[in-house]
């Protein structure tokens, strides 16, 4: 399940610089996924807001605060239980980017694994079109979302629809967040990180950021990344093994993690190498769903400072 948020904040720039800038900061986006707008004429079932899955949102920050792109990957299940009553009402739904809402919620189904098939597990929920999730055993139970992706959907398509516009907004000064939410073994890590043949949302976002920089001559960009883990309610720095049990603080510019290490990055390969290095310090373990499951939540943040 994906959520994304963005905060309005503007600034300027277009080559990569390893030096900090004291000029007004640019845009940022944070971990996990959002989606491009469906046609304005599209219709979908809608449920009360309390029955919606994790989503994306946007809000404004002071212009002096650098923008960033972050990615948060948690343990996930694509179909969490909801308390809200389902409804089959059909209403007009405007496109994502034109909607006044600043939070979007998308759901991605994964196919059954060989292990689940061997156990005789069956699919209980399925995608009914592009906007609804329906119960296999009681079709009258359905929930509506901003976008629903079936098990055959590629991560590239999920990114293009649910996250790419958040990254583009970050490069224009709008802080955003993309995150994956769900139970263990539901596919969060696969969606957010992916693999070499099928990159996830984070590597695709990093590649897009540098691609936009190459297409924006005349500006100077400063990119810094951080990567942290939340394990048993304790915050650890994955880029610095000595950074354990870090504290969350607040100042005039907002909330931050005290002592978190930030690395300046000059290329997509450099950024991805830092993620790979951080993964080596992450807590993992076996459970009933997976022999090697992530046992923590992670947040990858890319701060983008733009200057003319």
CSV table of C-alpha atoms in Angstrom, one decimal:
chain,number,residue,atom,x,y,z
A,1,UNK,CA,0.0,0.0,0.0
A,2,UNK,CA,1.3,3.4,-0.9
A,3,UNK,CA,1.0,6.8,0.6
A,4,UNK,CA,2.6,10.1,-0.4
A,5,UNK,CA,2.7,13.7,0.9
A,6,UNK,CA,4.0,17.0,-0.3
A,7,UNK,CA,4.7,20.4,1.2
A,8,UNK,CA,4.8,23.5,-0.9
A,9,UNK,CA,8.2,25.2,-1.0
A,10,UNK,CA,9.9,26.9,-3.9
A,11,UNK,CA,13.5,27.6,-5.0
A,12,UNK,CA,16.0,27.3,-7.9
A,13,UNK,CA,19.3,25.8,-9.4
A,14,UNK,CA,21.0,23.1,-12.0
A,15,UNK,CA,24.4,21.5,-11.6
A,16,UNK,CA,25.4,19.3,-8.7
A,17,UNK,CA,27.6,20.9,-6.1
A,18,UNK,CA,29.3,19.2,-3.1
A,19,UNK,CA,29.0,22.4,-1.0
A,20,UNK,CA,26.2,23.5,1.2
A,21,UNK,CA,24.2,26.4,0.1
A,22,UNK,CA,22.7,29.1,2.4
A,23,UNK,CA,20.4,30.3,-0.3
A,24,UNK,CA,16.6,29.4,-0.1
A,25,UNK,CA,16.2,25.7,-0.2
A,26,UNK,CA,14.5,23.7,-2.8
A,27,UNK,CA,12.2,20.7,-2.7
A,28,UNK,CA,12.0,17.4,-1.0
A,29,UNK,CA,10.1,14.2,-1.2
A,30,UNK,CA,9.9,11.4,1.3
A,31,UNK,CA,9.9,7.6,1.2
A,32,UNK,CA,7.5,5.0,-0.2
A,33,UNK,CA,4.7,6.0,-3.5
A,34,UNK,CA,2.0,8.3,-5.0
A,35,UNK,CA,0.1,8.3,-8.4
A,36,UNK,CA,-0.5,10.3,-11.5
A,37,UNK,CA,-4.1,11.3,-12.2
A,38,UNK,CA,-6.6,9.0,-13.9
A,39,UNK,CA,-8.8,10.5,-16.5
A,40,UNK,CA,-11.3,13.1,-15.2
A,41,UNK,CA,-14.2,11.0,-16.4
A,42,UNK,CA,-13.1,7.9,-14.5
A,43,UNK,CA,-15.5,6.6,-11.8
A,44,UNK,CA,-14.8,4.4,-8.8
A,45,UNK,CA,-16.4,3.2,-5.6
A,46,UNK,CA,-15.7,5.5,-2.7
A,47,UNK,CA,-15.6,4.7,1.0
A,48,UNK,CA,-15.5,6.9,4.1
A,49,UNK,CA,-12.1,8.4,4.7
A,50,UNK,CA,-11.6,6.3,7.8
A,51,UNK,CA,-11.7,3.2,5.6
A,52,UNK,CA,-8.9,4.2,3.3
A,53,UNK,CA,-5.4,2.8,3.1
A,54,UNK,CA,-2.1,4.7,3.6
A,55,UNK,CA,-1.6,7.6,1.3
A,56,UNK,CA,0.2,10.6,0.2
A,57,UNK,CA,-0.2,14.1,1.4
A,58,UNK,CA,1.2,17.6,0.9
A,59,UNK,CA,1.7,20.7,3.1
A,60,UNK,CA,3.8,23.8,3.2
A,61,UNK,CA,7.1,24.4,4.9
A,62,UNK,CA,9.1,27.6,5.4
A,63,UNK,CA,11.0,28.6,2.3
A,64,UNK,CA,14.2,28.5,4.2
A,65,UNK,CA,14.0,24.8,4.8
A,66,UNK,CA,15.8,22.6,2.2
A,67,UNK,CA,13.5,20.3,0.3
A,68,UNK,CA,14.0,16.6,0.3
A,69,UNK,CA,13.0,13.3,-1.2
A,70,UNK,CA,12.6,10.5,1.3
A,71,UNK,CA,11.5,7.0,1.1
A,72,UNK,CA,10.2,5.0,4.0
A,73,UNK,CA,9.8,1.2,3.8
A,74,UNK,CA,7.9,-0.6,6.5
A,75,UNK,CA,6.7,-4.2,7.0
A,76,UNK,CA,3.7,-4.5,4.8
A,77,UNK,CA,0.5,-6.2,3.7
A,78,UNK,CA,-1.3,-4.9,0.7
A,79,UNK,CA,-4.8,-5.3,2.2
A,80,UNK,CA,-5.1,-4.2,5.8
A,81,UNK,CA,-8.4,-4.6,7.5
A,82,UNK,CA,-10.6,-1.6,7.8
A,83,UNK,CA,-13.3,-0.7,10.2
A,84,UNK,CA,-15.3,1.6,7.9
A,85,UNK,CA,-18.4,0.2,6.2
A,86,UNK,CA,-17.9,-0.5,2.5
A,87,UNK,CA,-20.1,1.1,-0.1
A,88,UNK,CA,-20.8,0.5,-3.7
A,89,UNK,CA,-21.7,4.1,-4.4
A,90,UNK,CA,-20.2,5.4,-7.7
A,91,UNK,CA,-19.0,9.0,-7.9
A,92,UNK,CA,-17.0,11.2,-10.2
A,93,UNK,CA,-13.3,11.2,-9.3
A,94,UNK,CA,-11.1,14.1,-10.5
A,95,UNK,CA,-7.5,13.3,-11.6
A,96,UNK,CA,-4.8,12.9,-8.9
A,97,UNK,CA,-2.9,16.0,-9.7
A,98,UNK,CA,-6.0,18.2,-10.1
A,99,UNK,CA,-7.6,17.0,-6.9
A,100,UNK,CA,-7.8,19.4,-3.9
A,101,UNK,CA,-6.8,16.5,-1.7
A,102,UNK,CA,-3.1,16.4,-0.6
A,103,UNK,CA,-3.1,12.7,0.3
A,104,UNK,CA,-3.5,9.8,-2.1
A,105,UNK,CA,-3.8,6.1,-1.3
A,106,UNK,CA,-3.0,3.3,-3.6
A,107,UNK,CA,-3.0,-0.5,-3.2
A,108,UNK,CA,-0.8,-3.0,-4.9
A,109,UNK,CA,-1.5,-6.7,-4.9
A,110,UNK,CA,1.2,-9.3,-5.2
A,111,UNK,CA,0.7,-12.8,-6.5
A,112,UNK,CA,0.7,-15.8,-4.1
A,113,UNK,CA,4.3,-17.1,-3.4
A,114,UNK,CA,5.2,-20.7,-4.2
A,115,UNK,CA,5.3,-21.3,-0.4
A,116,UNK,CA,1.7,-20.0,0.0
A,117,UNK,CA,0.6,-22.1,-3.0
A,118,UNK,CA,2.1,-25.2,-1.5
A,119,UNK,CA,0.3,-24.5,1.8
A,120,UNK,CA,-3.0,-24.2,-0.1
A,121,UNK,CA,-3.5,-20.5,0.7
A,122,UNK,CA,-6.1,-18.7,-1.4
A,123,UNK,CA,-6.6,-15.1,-2.5
A,124,UNK,CA,-9.1,-13.4,-0.2
A,125,UNK,CA,-9.1,-9.9,-1.8
A,126,UNK,CA,-8.7,-8.8,-5.4
A,127,UNK,CA,-8.5,-5.7,-7.5
A,128,UNK,CA,-11.9,-4.9,-9.1
A,129,UNK,CA,-10.8,-2.5,-11.8
A,130,UNK,CA,-8.5,0.4,-11.2
A,131,UNK,CA,-10.1,1.9,-8.1
A,132,UNK,CA,-11.7,-0.8,-6.0
A,133,UNK,CA,-10.7,-3.8,-3.8
A,134,UNK,CA,-13.3,-6.5,-3.4
A,135,UNK,CA,-13.7,-9.6,-1.1
A,136,UNK,CA,-13.4,-12.9,-2.9
A,137,UNK,CA,-15.9,-14.6,-0.6
A,138,UNK,CA,-18.3,-11.8,-0.2
A,139,UNK,CA,-18.4,-9.6,-3.3
A,140,UNK,CA,-20.7,-7.1,-1.6
A,141,UNK,CA,-17.7,-6.0,0.5
A,142,UNK,CA,-15.6,-3.5,-1.4
A,143,UNK,CA,-13.4,-0.5,-0.7
A,144,UNK,CA,-12.4,2.3,-3.0
A,145,UNK,CA,-9.0,3.9,-3.3
A,146,UNK,CA,-7.2,6.5,-5.5
A,147,UNK,CA,-5.7,3.7,-7.5
A,148,UNK,CA,-5.5,-0.1,-7.3
A,149,UNK,CA,-2.8,-2.2,-9.0
A,150,UNK,CA,-3.3,-5.9,-9.8
A,151,UNK,CA,-0.7,-8.6,-9.2
A,152,UNK,CA,0.6,-8.5,-12.8
A,153,UNK,CA,1.5,-4.7,-12.5
A,154,UNK,CA,5.2,-3.9,-12.9
A,155,UNK,CA,6.9,-1.7,-10.3
A,156,UNK,CA,7.8,0.7,-13.1
A,157,UNK,CA,4.1,1.3,-13.8
A,158,UNK,CA,3.4,1.7,-10.1
A,159,UNK,CA,6.1,4.3,-9.9
A,160,UNK,CA,4.9,6.2,-13.0
A,161,UNK,CA,1.4,6.4,-11.7
A,162,UNK,CA,1.8,6.7,-7.9
A,163,UNK,CA,5.2,8.3,-7.2
A,164,UNK,CA,6.7,10.1,-10.2
A,165,UNK,CA,4.7,13.3,-9.7
A,166,UNK,CA,5.9,13.5,-6.1
A,167,UNK,CA,9.5,13.5,-7.3
A,168,UNK,CA,8.8,16.1,-10.0
A,169,UNK,CA,7.1,18.3,-7.4
A,170,UNK,CA,10.2,18.0,-5.1
A,171,UNK,CA,12.4,19.3,-7.9
A,172,UNK,CA,10.1,22.3,-8.1
A,173,UNK,CA,10.2,23.0,-4.3
A,174,UNK,CA,7.4,20.9,-3.0
A,175,UNK,CA,8.4,18.6,-0.2
A,176,UNK,CA,6.8,15.1,-0.6
A,177,UNK,CA,6.7,11.7,0.9
A,178,UNK,CA,6.1,8.3,-0.6
A,179,UNK,CA,5.8,5.3,1.8
A,180,UNK,CA,4.8,1.6,1.7
A,181,UNK,CA,2.7,0.2,4.5
A,182,UNK,CA,1.6,-3.4,5.3
A,183,UNK,CA,2.2,-6.6,7.1
A,184,UNK,CA,5.4,-8.7,6.9
A,185,UNK,CA,6.0,-10.4,3.5
A,186,UNK,CA,3.4,-8.3,1.7
A,187,UNK,CA,5.9,-6.9,-0.8
A,188,UNK,CA,7.0,-3.5,0.7
A,189,UNK,CA,10.7,-4.1,0.2
A,190,UNK,CA,10.2,-5.5,-3.3
A,191,UNK,CA,8.2,-2.4,-4.2
A,192,UNK,CA,10.4,0.2,-2.6
A,193,UNK,CA,13.9,-1.3,-3.3
A,194,UNK,CA,13.3,-3.8,-6.0
A,195,UNK,CA,16.2,-5.7,-7.6
A,196,UNK,CA,18.6,-5.1,-10.5
A,197,UNK,CA,16.3,-6.3,-13.2
A,198,UNK,CA,13.2,-4.6,-11.7
A,199,UNK,CA,14.2,-1.4,-9.7
A,200,UNK,CA,12.0,-0.3,-6.9
A,201,UNK,CA,10.4,3.1,-6.2
A,202,UNK,CA,13.6,4.5,-4.4
A,203,UNK,CA,16.1,3.8,-7.2
A,204,UNK,CA,13.7,5.0,-9.8
A,205,UNK,CA,13.1,8.2,-7.9
A,206,UNK,CA,16.9,8.7,-7.5
A,207,UNK,CA,17.4,8.2,-11.2
A,208,UNK,CA,14.6,10.7,-12.0
A,209,UNK,CA,16.1,13.3,-9.7
A,210,UNK,CA,19.5,13.2,-11.4
A,211,UNK,CA,17.8,13.1,-14.8
A,212,UNK,CA,15.9,16.3,-14.1
A,213,UNK,CA,19.1,17.9,-12.9
A,214,UNK,CA,20.7,17.1,-16.3
A,215,UNK,CA,17.8,18.7,-18.0
A,216,UNK,CA,18.0,21.9,-16.0
A,217,UNK,CA,21.1,23.8,-17.0
A,218,UNK,CA,21.9,27.0,-15.3
A,219,UNK,CA,21.1,25.8,-11.8
A,220,UNK,CA,23.2,24.3,-9.0
A,221,UNK,CA,21.9,21.5,-6.9
A,222,UNK,CA,23.2,20.1,-3.6
A,223,UNK,CA,21.9,16.6,-2.8
A,224,UNK,CA,22.3,15.0,0.6
A,225,UNK,CA,20.9,11.7,1.8
A,226,UNK,CA,20.2,10.1,5.1
A,227,UNK,CA,19.1,6.5,5.9
A,228,UNK,CA,17.6,5.5,9.3
A,229,UNK,CA,16.0,2.5,10.9
A,230,UNK,CA,13.2,2.4,13.5
A,231,UNK,CA,13.5,-0.9,15.4
A,232,UNK,CA,11.6,-1.7,18.6
A,233,UNK,CA,10.8,2.1,18.8
A,234,UNK,CA,14.5,2.9,18.7
A,235,UNK,CA,16.0,5.1,15.9
A,236,UNK,CA,19.3,3.9,14.5
A,237,UNK,CA,21.5,5.5,11.8
A,238,UNK,CA,22.1,3.0,9.0
A,239,UNK,CA,24.8,5.2,7.4
A,240,UNK,CA,26.7,5.4,10.7
A,241,UNK,CA,26.7,2.2,12.9
A,242,UNK,CA,27.7,4.3,15.9
A,243,UNK,CA,24.5,6.3,15.6
A,244,UNK,CA,22.2,4.3,17.9
A,245,UNK,CA,19.1,5.3,19.9
A,246,UNK,CA,18.9,8.8,18.3
A,247,UNK,CA,16.4,11.3,19.5
A,248,UNK,CA,13.7,13.3,17.6
A,249,UNK,CA,14.0,17.0,18.2
A,250,UNK,CA,12.2,20.2,17.1
A,251,UNK,CA,13.4,23.6,16.2
A,252,UNK,CA,12.1,26.7,14.4
A,253,UNK,CA,12.4,24.9,11.1
A,254,UNK,CA,10.5,21.7,12.1
A,255,UNK,CA,11.2,18.2,13.4
A,256,UNK,CA,14.5,16.4,12.9
A,257,UNK,CA,16.5,13.5,14.1
A,258,UNK,CA,19.4,14.7,16.2
A,259,UNK,CA,22.8,13.4,15.2
A,260,UNK,CA,21.7,11.7,11.9
A,261,UNK,CA,24.4,11.5,9.4
A,262,UNK,CA,23.9,13.1,6.0
A,263,UNK,CA,26.1,12.2,3.0
A,264,UNK,CA,26.5,14.5,-0.1
A,265,UNK,CA,25.8,12.5,-3.3
A,266,UNK,CA,27.0,13.3,-6.8
A,267,UNK,CA,25.5,10.5,-8.8
A,268,UNK,CA,22.7,7.9,-8.7
A,269,UNK,CA,25.3,5.1,-8.2
A,270,UNK,CA,26.7,6.9,-5.2
A,271,UNK,CA,23.2,7.3,-3.6
A,272,UNK,CA,22.3,3.6,-4.2
A,273,UNK,CA,25.6,2.4,-2.9
A,274,UNK,CA,24.9,4.2,0.4
A,275,UNK,CA,21.5,2.5,0.6
A,276,UNK,CA,23.2,-0.9,0.0
A,277,UNK,CA,25.7,-0.1,2.7
A,278,UNK,CA,22.9,0.9,5.1
A,279,UNK,CA,21.0,-2.3,4.4
A,280,UNK,CA,23.9,-4.3,5.8
A,281,UNK,CA,23.3,-2.7,9.2
A,282,UNK,CA,19.5,-3.3,9.2
A,283,UNK,CA,17.8,-5.8,11.6
A,284,UNK,CA,16.5,-8.9,9.9
A,285,UNK,CA,15.2,-12.2,11.1
A,286,UNK,CA,13.0,-15.2,10.2
A,287,UNK,CA,9.2,-15.4,10.9
A,288,UNK,CA,6.2,-17.4,9.9
A,289,UNK,CA,5.9,-15.5,6.6
A,290,UNK,CA,9.5,-15.2,5.4
A,291,UNK,CA,12.8,-16.9,6.1
A,292,UNK,CA,14.7,-13.5,5.9
A,293,UNK,CA,12.3,-10.7,6.7
A,294,UNK,CA,13.0,-7.1,7.4
A,295,UNK,CA,12.4,-6.5,11.1
A,296,UNK,CA,12.4,-2.8,11.1
A,297,UNK,CA,11.0,0.3,9.3
A,298,UNK,CA,13.4,2.4,7.3
A,299,UNK,CA,13.3,5.9,6.0
A,300,UNK,CA,15.5,7.1,3.2
A,301,UNK,CA,15.6,10.9,2.7
A,302,UNK,CA,17.1,12.9,-0.2
A,303,UNK,CA,17.4,16.6,0.6
A,304,UNK,CA,17.6,18.8,-2.5
A,305,UNK,CA,18.9,22.3,-2.2
A,306,UNK,CA,18.7,24.5,-5.3
A,307,UNK,CA,20.5,27.8,-5.9
A,308,UNK,CA,20.8,30.1,-8.9
